[in-house]
Coordinates of C-alpha atoms and ligand atoms in Angstrom, one line a residue:
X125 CA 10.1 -17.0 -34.9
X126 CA 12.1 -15.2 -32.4
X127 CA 10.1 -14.1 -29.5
X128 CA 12.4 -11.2 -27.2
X129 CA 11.0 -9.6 -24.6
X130 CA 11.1 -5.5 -24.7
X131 CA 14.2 -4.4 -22.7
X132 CA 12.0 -2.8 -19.8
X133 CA 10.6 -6.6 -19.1
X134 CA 13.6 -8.5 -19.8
X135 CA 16.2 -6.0 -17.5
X136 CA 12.8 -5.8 -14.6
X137 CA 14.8 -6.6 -11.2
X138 CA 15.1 -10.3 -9.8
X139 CA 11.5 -11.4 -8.1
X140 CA 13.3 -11.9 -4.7
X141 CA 10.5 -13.6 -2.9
X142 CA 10.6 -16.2 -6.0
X143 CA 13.2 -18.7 -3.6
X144 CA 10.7 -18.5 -0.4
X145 CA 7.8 -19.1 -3.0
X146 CA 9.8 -21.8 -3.7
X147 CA 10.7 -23.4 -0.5
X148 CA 6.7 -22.9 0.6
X149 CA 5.7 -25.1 -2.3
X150 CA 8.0 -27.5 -2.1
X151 CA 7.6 -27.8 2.0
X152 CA 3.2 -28.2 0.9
X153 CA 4.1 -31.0 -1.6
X154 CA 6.0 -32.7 1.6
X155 CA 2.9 -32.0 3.3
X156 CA 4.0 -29.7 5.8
X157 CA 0.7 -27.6 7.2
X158 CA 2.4 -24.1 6.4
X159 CA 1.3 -21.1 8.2
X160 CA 1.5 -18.3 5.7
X161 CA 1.8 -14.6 7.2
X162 CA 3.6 -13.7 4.1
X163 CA -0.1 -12.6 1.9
X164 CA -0.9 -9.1 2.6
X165 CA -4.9 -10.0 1.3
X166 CA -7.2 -9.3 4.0
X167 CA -8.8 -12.7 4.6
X168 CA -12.3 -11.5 5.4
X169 CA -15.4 -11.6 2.9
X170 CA -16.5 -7.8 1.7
X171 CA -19.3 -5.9 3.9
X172 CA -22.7 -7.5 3.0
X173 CA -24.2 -4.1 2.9
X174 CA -21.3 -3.3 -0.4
X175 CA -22.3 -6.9 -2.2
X176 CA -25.8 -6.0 -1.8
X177 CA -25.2 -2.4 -3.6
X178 CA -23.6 -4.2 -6.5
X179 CA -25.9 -6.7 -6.8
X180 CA -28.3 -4.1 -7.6
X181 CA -26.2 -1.6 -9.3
X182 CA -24.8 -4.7 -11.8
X183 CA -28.7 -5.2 -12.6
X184 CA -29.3 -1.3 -14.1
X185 CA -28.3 -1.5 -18.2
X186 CA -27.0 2.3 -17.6
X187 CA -24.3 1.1 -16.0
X188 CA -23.7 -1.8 -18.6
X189 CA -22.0 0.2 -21.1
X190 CA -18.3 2.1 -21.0
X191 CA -17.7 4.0 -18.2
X192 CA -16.7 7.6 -17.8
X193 CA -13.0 7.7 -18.1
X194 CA -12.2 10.0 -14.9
X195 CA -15.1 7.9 -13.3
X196 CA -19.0 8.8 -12.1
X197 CA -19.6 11.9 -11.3
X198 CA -21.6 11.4 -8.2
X199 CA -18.1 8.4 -7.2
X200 CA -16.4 11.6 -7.5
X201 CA -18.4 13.5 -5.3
X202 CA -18.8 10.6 -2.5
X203 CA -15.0 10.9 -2.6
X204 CA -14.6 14.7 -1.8
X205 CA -17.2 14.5 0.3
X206 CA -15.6 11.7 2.5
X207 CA -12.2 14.2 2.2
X208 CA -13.9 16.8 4.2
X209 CA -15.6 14.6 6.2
X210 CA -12.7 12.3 7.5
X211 CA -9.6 14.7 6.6
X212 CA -11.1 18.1 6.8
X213 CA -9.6 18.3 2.7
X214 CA -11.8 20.3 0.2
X215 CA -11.5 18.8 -3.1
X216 CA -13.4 19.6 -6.5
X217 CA -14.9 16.8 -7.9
X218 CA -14.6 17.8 -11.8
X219 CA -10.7 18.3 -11.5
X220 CA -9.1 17.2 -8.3
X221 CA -10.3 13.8 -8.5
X222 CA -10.0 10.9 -10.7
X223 CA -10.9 6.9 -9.9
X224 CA -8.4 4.1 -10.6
X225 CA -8.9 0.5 -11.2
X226 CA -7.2 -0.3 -7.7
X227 CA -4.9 2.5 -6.9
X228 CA -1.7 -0.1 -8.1
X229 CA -2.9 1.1 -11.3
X230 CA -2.2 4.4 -10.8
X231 CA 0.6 4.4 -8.8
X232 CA 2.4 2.1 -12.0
X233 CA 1.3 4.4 -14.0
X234 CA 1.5 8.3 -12.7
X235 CA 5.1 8.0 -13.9
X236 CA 3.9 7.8 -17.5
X237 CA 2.4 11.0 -17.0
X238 CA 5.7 12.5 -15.8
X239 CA 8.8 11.3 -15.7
X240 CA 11.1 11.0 -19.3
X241 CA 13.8 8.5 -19.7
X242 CA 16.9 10.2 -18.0
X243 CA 14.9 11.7 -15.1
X244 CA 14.4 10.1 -11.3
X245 CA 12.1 9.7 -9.3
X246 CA 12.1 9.1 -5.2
X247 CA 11.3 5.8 -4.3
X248 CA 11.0 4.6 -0.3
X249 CA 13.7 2.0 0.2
X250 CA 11.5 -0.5 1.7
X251 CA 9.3 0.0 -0.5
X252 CA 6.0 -1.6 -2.5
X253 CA 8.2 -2.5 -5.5
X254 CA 5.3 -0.3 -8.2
X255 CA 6.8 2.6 -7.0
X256 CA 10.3 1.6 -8.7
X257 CA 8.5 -1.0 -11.3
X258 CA 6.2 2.1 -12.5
X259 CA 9.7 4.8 -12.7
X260 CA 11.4 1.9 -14.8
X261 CA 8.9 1.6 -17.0
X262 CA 8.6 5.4 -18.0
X263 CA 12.7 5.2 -18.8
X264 CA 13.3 6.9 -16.0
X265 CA 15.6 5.4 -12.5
X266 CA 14.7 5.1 -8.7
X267 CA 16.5 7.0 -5.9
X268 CA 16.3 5.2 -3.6
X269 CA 15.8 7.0 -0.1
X270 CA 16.3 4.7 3.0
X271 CA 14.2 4.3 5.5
X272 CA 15.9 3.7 8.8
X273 CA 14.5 2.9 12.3
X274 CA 16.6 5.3 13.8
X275 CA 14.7 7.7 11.9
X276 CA 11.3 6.2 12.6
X277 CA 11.3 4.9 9.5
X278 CA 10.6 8.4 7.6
X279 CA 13.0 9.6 5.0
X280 CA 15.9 12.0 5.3
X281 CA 15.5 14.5 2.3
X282 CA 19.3 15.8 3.3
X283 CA 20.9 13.3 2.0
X284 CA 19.6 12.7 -1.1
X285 CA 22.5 14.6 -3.2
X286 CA 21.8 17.9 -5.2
X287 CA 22.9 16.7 -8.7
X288 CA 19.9 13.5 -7.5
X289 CA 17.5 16.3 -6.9
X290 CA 18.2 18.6 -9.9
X291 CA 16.8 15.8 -12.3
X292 CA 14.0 14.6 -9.2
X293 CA 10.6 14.6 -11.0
X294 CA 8.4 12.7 -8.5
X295 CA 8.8 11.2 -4.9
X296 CA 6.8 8.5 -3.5
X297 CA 5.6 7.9 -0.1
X298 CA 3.7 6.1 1.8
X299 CA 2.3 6.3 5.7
X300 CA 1.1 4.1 7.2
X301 CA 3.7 2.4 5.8
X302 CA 3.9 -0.8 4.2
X303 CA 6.2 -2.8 4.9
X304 CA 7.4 -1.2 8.1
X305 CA 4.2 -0.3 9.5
X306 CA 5.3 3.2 10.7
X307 CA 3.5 6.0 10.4
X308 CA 3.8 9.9 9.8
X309 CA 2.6 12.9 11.3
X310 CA 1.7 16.5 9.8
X311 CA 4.9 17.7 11.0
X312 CA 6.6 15.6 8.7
X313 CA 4.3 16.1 6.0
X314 CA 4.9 19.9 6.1
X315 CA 8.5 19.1 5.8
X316 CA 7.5 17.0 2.9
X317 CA 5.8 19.9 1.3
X318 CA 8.4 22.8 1.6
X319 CA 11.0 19.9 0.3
X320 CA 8.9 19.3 -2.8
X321 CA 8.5 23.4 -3.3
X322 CA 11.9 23.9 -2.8
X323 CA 13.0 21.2 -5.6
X324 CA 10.1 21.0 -7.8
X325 CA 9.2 17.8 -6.6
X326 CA 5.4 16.1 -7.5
X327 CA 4.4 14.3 -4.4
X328 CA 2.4 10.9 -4.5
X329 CA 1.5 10.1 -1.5
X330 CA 0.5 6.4 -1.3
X331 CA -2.5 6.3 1.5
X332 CA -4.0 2.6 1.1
X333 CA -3.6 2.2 5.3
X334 CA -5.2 5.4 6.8
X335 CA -8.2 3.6 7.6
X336 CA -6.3 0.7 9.2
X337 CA -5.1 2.0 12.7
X338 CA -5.6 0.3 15.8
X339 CA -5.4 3.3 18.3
X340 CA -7.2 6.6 19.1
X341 CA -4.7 8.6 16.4
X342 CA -5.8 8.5 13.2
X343 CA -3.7 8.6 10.2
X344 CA -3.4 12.0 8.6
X345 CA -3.9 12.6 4.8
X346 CA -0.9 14.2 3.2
X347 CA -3.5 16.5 1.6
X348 CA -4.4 17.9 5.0
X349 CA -0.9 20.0 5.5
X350 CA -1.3 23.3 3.9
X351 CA 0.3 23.6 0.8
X352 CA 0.4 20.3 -0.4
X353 CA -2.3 20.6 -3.3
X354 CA 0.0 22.8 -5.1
X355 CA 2.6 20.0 -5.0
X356 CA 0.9 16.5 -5.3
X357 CA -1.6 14.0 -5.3
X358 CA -3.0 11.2 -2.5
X359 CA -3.7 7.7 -3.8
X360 CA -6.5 6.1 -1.9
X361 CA -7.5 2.1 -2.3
X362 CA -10.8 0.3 -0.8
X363 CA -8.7 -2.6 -1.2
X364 CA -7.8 -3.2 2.6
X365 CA -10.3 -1.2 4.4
X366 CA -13.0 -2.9 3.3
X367 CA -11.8 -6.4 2.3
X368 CA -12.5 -5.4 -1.4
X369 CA -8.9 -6.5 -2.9
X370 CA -10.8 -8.2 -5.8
X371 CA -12.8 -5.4 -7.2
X372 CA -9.9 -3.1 -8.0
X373 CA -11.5 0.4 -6.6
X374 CA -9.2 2.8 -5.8
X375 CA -8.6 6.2 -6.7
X376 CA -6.3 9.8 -7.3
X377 CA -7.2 13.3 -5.5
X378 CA -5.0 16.2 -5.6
X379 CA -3.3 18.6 -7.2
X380 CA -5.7 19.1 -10.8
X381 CA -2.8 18.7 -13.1
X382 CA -1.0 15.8 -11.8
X383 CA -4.9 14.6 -11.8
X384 CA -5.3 15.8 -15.1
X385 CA -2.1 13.9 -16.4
X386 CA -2.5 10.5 -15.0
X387 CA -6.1 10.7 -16.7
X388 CA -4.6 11.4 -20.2
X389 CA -2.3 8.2 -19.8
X390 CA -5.7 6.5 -18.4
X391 CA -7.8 7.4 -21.3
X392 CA -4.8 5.8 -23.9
X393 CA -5.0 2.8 -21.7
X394 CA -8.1 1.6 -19.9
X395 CA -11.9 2.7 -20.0
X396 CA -12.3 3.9 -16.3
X397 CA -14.2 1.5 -13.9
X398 CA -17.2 -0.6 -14.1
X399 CA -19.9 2.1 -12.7
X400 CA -21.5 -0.4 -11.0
X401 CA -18.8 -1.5 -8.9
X402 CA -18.5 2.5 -8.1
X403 CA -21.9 2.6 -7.2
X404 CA -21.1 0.0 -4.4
X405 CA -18.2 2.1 -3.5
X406 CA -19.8 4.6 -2.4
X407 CA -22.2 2.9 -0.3
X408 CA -18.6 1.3 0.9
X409 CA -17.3 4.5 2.0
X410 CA -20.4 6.2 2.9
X411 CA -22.9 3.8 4.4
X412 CA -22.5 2.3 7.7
X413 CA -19.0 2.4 9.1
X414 CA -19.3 -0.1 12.2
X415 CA -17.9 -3.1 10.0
X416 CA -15.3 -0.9 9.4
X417 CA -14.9 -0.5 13.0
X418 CA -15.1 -4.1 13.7
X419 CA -12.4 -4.9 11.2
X420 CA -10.1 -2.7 12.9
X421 CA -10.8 -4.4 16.7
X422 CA -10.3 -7.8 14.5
X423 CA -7.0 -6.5 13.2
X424 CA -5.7 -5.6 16.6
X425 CA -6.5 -8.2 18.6
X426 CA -4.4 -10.0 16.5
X427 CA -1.5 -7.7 16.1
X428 CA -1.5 -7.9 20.0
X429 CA -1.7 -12.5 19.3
X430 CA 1.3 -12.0 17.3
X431 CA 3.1 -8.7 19.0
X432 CA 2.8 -10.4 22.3
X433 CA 4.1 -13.6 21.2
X434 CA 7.1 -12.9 19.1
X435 CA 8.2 -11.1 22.7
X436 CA 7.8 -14.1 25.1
X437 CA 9.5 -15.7 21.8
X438 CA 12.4 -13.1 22.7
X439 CA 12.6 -10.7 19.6
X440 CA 12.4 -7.3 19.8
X441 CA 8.8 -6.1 18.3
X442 CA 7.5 -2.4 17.9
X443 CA 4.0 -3.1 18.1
X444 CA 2.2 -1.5 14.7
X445 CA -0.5 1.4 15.5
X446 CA -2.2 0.7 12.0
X447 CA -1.4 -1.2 8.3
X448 CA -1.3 -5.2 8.1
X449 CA 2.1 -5.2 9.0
X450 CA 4.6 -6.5 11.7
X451 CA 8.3 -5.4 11.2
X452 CA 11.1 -6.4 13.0
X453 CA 14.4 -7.3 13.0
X454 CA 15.6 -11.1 12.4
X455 CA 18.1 -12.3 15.5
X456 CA 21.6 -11.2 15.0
X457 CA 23.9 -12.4 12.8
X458 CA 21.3 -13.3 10.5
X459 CA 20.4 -12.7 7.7
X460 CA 16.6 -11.8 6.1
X461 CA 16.3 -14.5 3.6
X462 CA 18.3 -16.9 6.0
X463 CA 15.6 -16.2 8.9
X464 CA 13.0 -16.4 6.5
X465 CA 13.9 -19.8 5.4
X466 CA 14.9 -21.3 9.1
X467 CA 11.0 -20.0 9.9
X468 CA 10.1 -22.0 7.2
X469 CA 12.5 -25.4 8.1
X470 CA 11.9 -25.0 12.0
X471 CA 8.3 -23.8 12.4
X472 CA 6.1 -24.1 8.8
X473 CA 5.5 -20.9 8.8
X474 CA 6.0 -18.4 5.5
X475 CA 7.3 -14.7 6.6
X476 CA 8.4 -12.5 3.7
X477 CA 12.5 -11.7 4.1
X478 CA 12.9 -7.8 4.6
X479 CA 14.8 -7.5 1.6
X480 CA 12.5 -7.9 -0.8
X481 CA 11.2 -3.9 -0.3
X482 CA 14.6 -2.9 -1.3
X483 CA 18.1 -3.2 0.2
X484 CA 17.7 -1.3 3.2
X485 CA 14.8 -3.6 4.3
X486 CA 17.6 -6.5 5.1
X487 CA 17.8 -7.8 8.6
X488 CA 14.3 -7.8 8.8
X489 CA 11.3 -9.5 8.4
X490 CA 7.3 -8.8 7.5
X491 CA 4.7 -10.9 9.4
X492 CA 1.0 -9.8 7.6
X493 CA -2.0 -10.1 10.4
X494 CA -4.4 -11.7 7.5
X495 CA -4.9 -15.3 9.3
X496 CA -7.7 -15.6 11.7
X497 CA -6.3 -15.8 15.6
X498 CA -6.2 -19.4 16.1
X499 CA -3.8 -19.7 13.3
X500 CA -1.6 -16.5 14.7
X501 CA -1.5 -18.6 18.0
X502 CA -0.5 -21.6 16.8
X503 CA 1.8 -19.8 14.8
X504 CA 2.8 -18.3 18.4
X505 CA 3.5 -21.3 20.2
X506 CA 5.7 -23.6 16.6
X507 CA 7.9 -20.1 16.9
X508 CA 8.5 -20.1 20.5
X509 CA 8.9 -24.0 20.4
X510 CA 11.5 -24.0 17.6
X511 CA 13.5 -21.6 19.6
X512 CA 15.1 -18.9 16.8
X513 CA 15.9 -16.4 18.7
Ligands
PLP742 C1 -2.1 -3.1 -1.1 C2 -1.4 -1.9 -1.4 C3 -1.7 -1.1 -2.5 C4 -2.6 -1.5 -3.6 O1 -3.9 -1.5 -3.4 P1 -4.9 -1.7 -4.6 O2 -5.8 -0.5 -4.5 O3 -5.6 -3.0 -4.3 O4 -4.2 -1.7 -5.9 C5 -1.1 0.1 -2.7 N1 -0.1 0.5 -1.9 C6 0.3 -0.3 -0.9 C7 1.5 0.2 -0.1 C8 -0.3 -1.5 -0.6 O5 0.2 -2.3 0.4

């Protein structure tokens, strides 16, 4: 028999971290101890208090059975309720709010919902490659809109050309950004918001790092700007906020018919979320927030390990005010995937080349902060001793 892969896997883009992947293993079998700030897996255990919530809720039959497909009413609930409390957002529970087996899944799959072969959608360029994967899928094609330094990393909606824009059916975003780190502020958002009007534009607004910051500003919710309900949708994650990567929670709030579509493609796919696992989710987002708190001062002491470092190494570093994320650019005259694989040769340490979010992420490089300290300053001291810069 002759097995063919459909078109939509077979023409999927190169995996371009597949030759550092490569050079890692073969650099362990030679026994080399590798320092690995490629993973962007928070390295932590989950909350006790959230294990303890499941371990209960996982031992109540009720919750044994199918779940809801939009998700628990009362998960829904804790959700809007942490809206208003943390982002001053009002949403309705029955229609504004849907729950997602990790909020990848919805992301990959909101452009089912919307976009037809033939139509594009607006994908950051670096990016977290779903956003293009998901827009392939559905038949449709990525714009990609690049996101510069000299423009703080935030996109410039002028140049994306008007025959782009006349067949634009979503744009994805995402602050704190991953992999730059950068963030965005309401002003933006409201510019975000009239742009969308303007073109009929559904938003998704990717908001997996709001909890992460490291300073007094917090992250704003795109939801927060006025206007933006009538235009799009926020996707939230517990994934890194509270070291629950493993348990796929995430979830959809927003505009009630973008909602309402991604829950039709939902229902024809999955069954919605084990309820028990939403049960601990919402002691996770509503019980006692001073792990959460304590996460954050472990996160930025070692972003300043690293930050610090890299500059007595000589590069030039923009220290990150919240995500997992160190971005900066390799020494000149090189390239990404040539720094990446020097770090790797001169100082056993994996880095992931910028390139790999998208062409406009080359000449840079992603350092993640999920290694305790100790390994950050050892990490430190082979960089500064193999002299790169
Ligand atoms: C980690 C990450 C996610 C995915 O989170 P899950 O909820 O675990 O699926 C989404 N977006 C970005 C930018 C991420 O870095």
């Amino acid at each position: 028999m002759d097995i063919k892969l459909a078109d939509r896997v077979a023409e999927l883009p190169p995996y371009l971290f597949a030759e550092i992947d490569r050079a890692k293993n073969a650099a362990k079998d030679r026994g080399v101890d590798i320092i690995d700030l490629g993973i962007g897996d928070p390295d932590q255990p989950t909350f006790s208090y959230i294990i303890d919530k499941l371990d209960e809720a996982s031992r109540n039959p009720a919750y044994h059975r199918y779940p809801s497909y939009q998700g628990l009413g009362v998960f829904r609930e804790s959700v809007a309720r942490w809206y208003d409390s943390r982002f001053g957002v009002k949403l309705d529970p029955d229609t504004e709010v849907v729950s997602l087996i990790g909020s990848k899944e919805g992301i990959a799959h909101i452009s089912l919902a919307f976009t037809n072969p033939g139509d594009i959608n607006l994908v950051p360029d670096p990016g977290y490659p779903v956003y293009n994967i998901g827009t392939l899928f559905a038949g449709g094609s990525s714009y990609y809109m690049p996101l510069t330094e000299e423009n703080c990393f935030l996109p410039d909606f002028d140049a994306i050309p008007a025959d782009v824009l006349e067949k634009t059916k979503l744009m994805f975003l995402n602050y704190p950004n991953n992999p730059t780190a950068a963030p965005a502020d309401k002003a933006f958002f409201e510019r975000v918001v009239a742009f969308a009007k303007k073109n009929n534009i559904i938003v998704c607004h990717d908001a997996a790092y709001t909890e992460l910051y490291f300073g007094d500003d917090m992250p704003v919710s795109f939801l927060e700007v006025e206007g933006a309900k009538d235009v799009g949708v926020e996707f939230h994650s517990l994934s890194k906020t509270y070291n629950m990567t493993g348990w796929r929670v995430g979830f959809c709030v927003g505009n009630a018919d973008v909602v309402a579509g991604l829950g039709k493609i939902k229902t024809n796919i999955d069954s919605g979320l084990f309820e028990a696992i939403q049960i601990a989710a919402i002691e996770a987002i509503e019980g006692d927030q001073s792990e959460q708190a304590a996460l954050r001062d472990l996160y930025r002491k070692r972003r300043d390990v690293l930050v610090d470092g890299l500059r007595e190494a000589g590069f030039t570093v923009t220290s990150p005010s919240a995500s997992l994320y160190v971005w900066f650019r390799v020494p000149k005259g090189q390239t990404s995937s040539g720094f990446a694989k020097e770090l790797l040769d001169d100082a056993g340490i994996v880095a992931t080349p910028g390139n790999g979010f998208g062409p406009s992420g080359e000449g840079f490089i992603r350092m993640t902060l999920c290694l305790p300290e100790a390994r950050l300053i050892e990490a430190v001291e082979r960089i500064k001793a193999a002299k790169l810069v």
